[in-house]
Amino acid sequence: MTTPILAITELASGQVDQFAVCNEMVRGLESATQGFLLVDLTAANETVTPVNFKKYFMFRCSGHTVARDFTVQASKRFFCVHNLGTATLSIKLGSTTLTLATTLSGFYYCDGTANGLMKIG
């Protein structure tokens, strides 16, 4: 079984190699709260995969010289986006679009619904 939000493997009764599974869980939590993914927007808009949306906390979007879209997943979680490009970045989920100016970071929350994206700070 896995956890419902981050899909981290849980220990099972009588689990073999409990230490290995526990270590993998800790690494998953560390990445989901501290890790970042560099997203290259040089050539086109990007949609983060469901796995990477759960795996990383920060998404550092770079390479774009024109306005680009960064689409996230409908999965319940807090996350951060840093716009390293030289143009505006739109963070999208369903019909919700939030903009982020160049060189800025934003803190966001997705409530797990199709349009449930909001800016926190």
Coordinates of C-alpha atoms in Angstrom, one line a residue:
M1 CA 0.0 0.0 0.0
T2 CA 1.0 3.6 -0.4
T3 CA 0.1 6.9 1.3
P4 CA -2.9 8.6 -0.2
I5 CA -1.3 12.0 -1.1
L6 CA 2.4 11.4 -1.8
A7 CA 2.1 7.7 -2.9
I8 CA 5.0 6.7 -0.5
T9 CA 5.2 2.9 0.1
E10 CA 4.0 2.0 3.6
L11 CA 5.4 -0.8 5.7
A12 CA 3.2 -4.0 5.8
S13 CA 2.8 -6.5 8.6
G14 CA 5.7 -8.9 8.5
Q15 CA 7.5 -6.8 5.9
V16 CA 10.9 -8.2 4.7
D17 CA 13.7 -5.6 4.5
Q18 CA 11.9 -3.1 6.8
F19 CA 14.9 -0.9 7.0
A20 CA 15.2 -0.5 3.2
V21 CA 11.5 0.3 2.9
C22 CA 11.7 2.8 5.8
N23 CA 14.8 4.5 4.3
E24 CA 13.0 4.8 1.0
M25 CA 10.0 6.4 2.8
V26 CA 12.3 8.9 4.5
R27 CA 14.0 9.8 1.1
G28 CA 10.5 10.3 -0.4
L29 CA 9.4 12.6 2.4
E30 CA 12.7 14.5 2.1
S31 CA 12.3 15.1 -1.6
A32 CA 8.6 16.0 -1.4
T33 CA 9.3 18.7 1.2
Q34 CA 12.8 19.9 0.2
G35 CA 13.6 18.7 -3.4
F36 CA 13.4 20.6 -6.6
L37 CA 12.9 19.8 -10.3
L38 CA 14.4 22.0 -13.0
V39 CA 11.8 22.5 -15.7
D40 CA 13.1 23.6 -19.1
L41 CA 10.6 25.8 -20.9
T42 CA 12.9 26.9 -23.7
A43 CA 10.9 25.3 -26.5
A44 CA 7.4 24.8 -25.2
N45 CA 4.9 24.8 -22.3
E46 CA 5.3 21.9 -19.9
T47 CA 3.0 19.7 -17.8
V48 CA 4.6 18.1 -14.7
T49 CA 4.0 14.3 -14.5
P50 CA 1.9 13.0 -11.6
V51 CA 4.9 11.2 -10.2
N52 CA 7.1 14.3 -10.3
F53 CA 4.4 16.5 -8.9
K54 CA 4.2 14.3 -5.8
K55 CA 8.0 13.7 -5.7
Y56 CA 9.3 17.4 -5.6
F57 CA 8.4 20.5 -3.6
M58 CA 9.9 23.2 -5.8
F59 CA 9.7 23.5 -9.6
R60 CA 12.3 25.8 -11.0
C61 CA 11.1 26.9 -14.4
S62 CA 13.8 28.3 -16.8
G63 CA 14.8 28.9 -20.3
H64 CA 11.7 30.8 -21.5
T65 CA 12.0 34.2 -23.2
V66 CA 8.3 34.3 -24.0
A67 CA 5.3 33.7 -21.7
R68 CA 4.9 30.0 -21.0
D69 CA 2.5 27.7 -19.2
F70 CA 3.4 25.3 -16.4
T71 CA 0.5 22.9 -15.8
V72 CA 0.3 21.0 -12.5
Q73 CA -1.6 17.9 -11.4
A74 CA -4.9 17.7 -9.5
S75 CA -3.2 16.2 -6.4
K76 CA -3.6 17.5 -2.9
R77 CA -0.4 19.3 -1.8
F78 CA 1.6 22.5 -1.2
F79 CA 4.3 23.4 -3.6
C80 CA 6.5 26.2 -4.8
V81 CA 7.3 27.5 -8.3
H82 CA 10.3 29.7 -9.1
N83 CA 10.3 31.6 -12.4
L84 CA 13.9 31.7 -13.6
G85 CA 12.9 32.8 -17.2
T86 CA 12.8 36.3 -18.6
A87 CA 9.1 36.2 -19.3
T88 CA 5.9 35.7 -17.3
L89 CA 5.0 32.2 -16.3
S90 CA 1.4 30.9 -16.0
I91 CA 0.7 28.1 -13.5
K92 CA -2.3 26.2 -14.6
L93 CA -4.7 23.5 -13.4
G94 CA -7.9 23.0 -15.3
S95 CA -9.6 26.4 -15.9
T96 CA -7.5 28.1 -13.1
T97 CA -4.5 30.1 -14.2
L98 CA -2.2 32.0 -11.9
T99 CA 0.6 34.2 -13.2
L100 CA 4.1 34.6 -11.8
A101 CA 6.4 37.4 -12.9
T102 CA 10.0 36.8 -13.8
T103 CA 12.6 36.1 -11.1
L104 CA 9.9 35.6 -8.5
S105 CA 8.8 32.5 -6.5
G106 CA 5.3 31.6 -5.5
F107 CA 3.9 29.3 -2.9
Y108 CA 0.8 27.3 -4.0
Y109 CA -1.8 24.8 -2.8
C110 CA -3.7 22.3 -4.9
D111 CA -6.8 20.8 -3.1
G112 CA -6.9 17.8 -5.4
T113 CA -9.8 18.9 -7.5
A114 CA -9.8 19.7 -11.3
N115 CA -9.6 23.5 -10.7
G116 CA -8.5 23.7 -7.1
L117 CA -5.3 25.7 -7.5
M118 CA -4.6 28.7 -5.2
K119 CA -1.7 31.0 -4.5
I120 CA -0.7 31.1 -0.8
G121 CA 2.1 33.6 -0.9

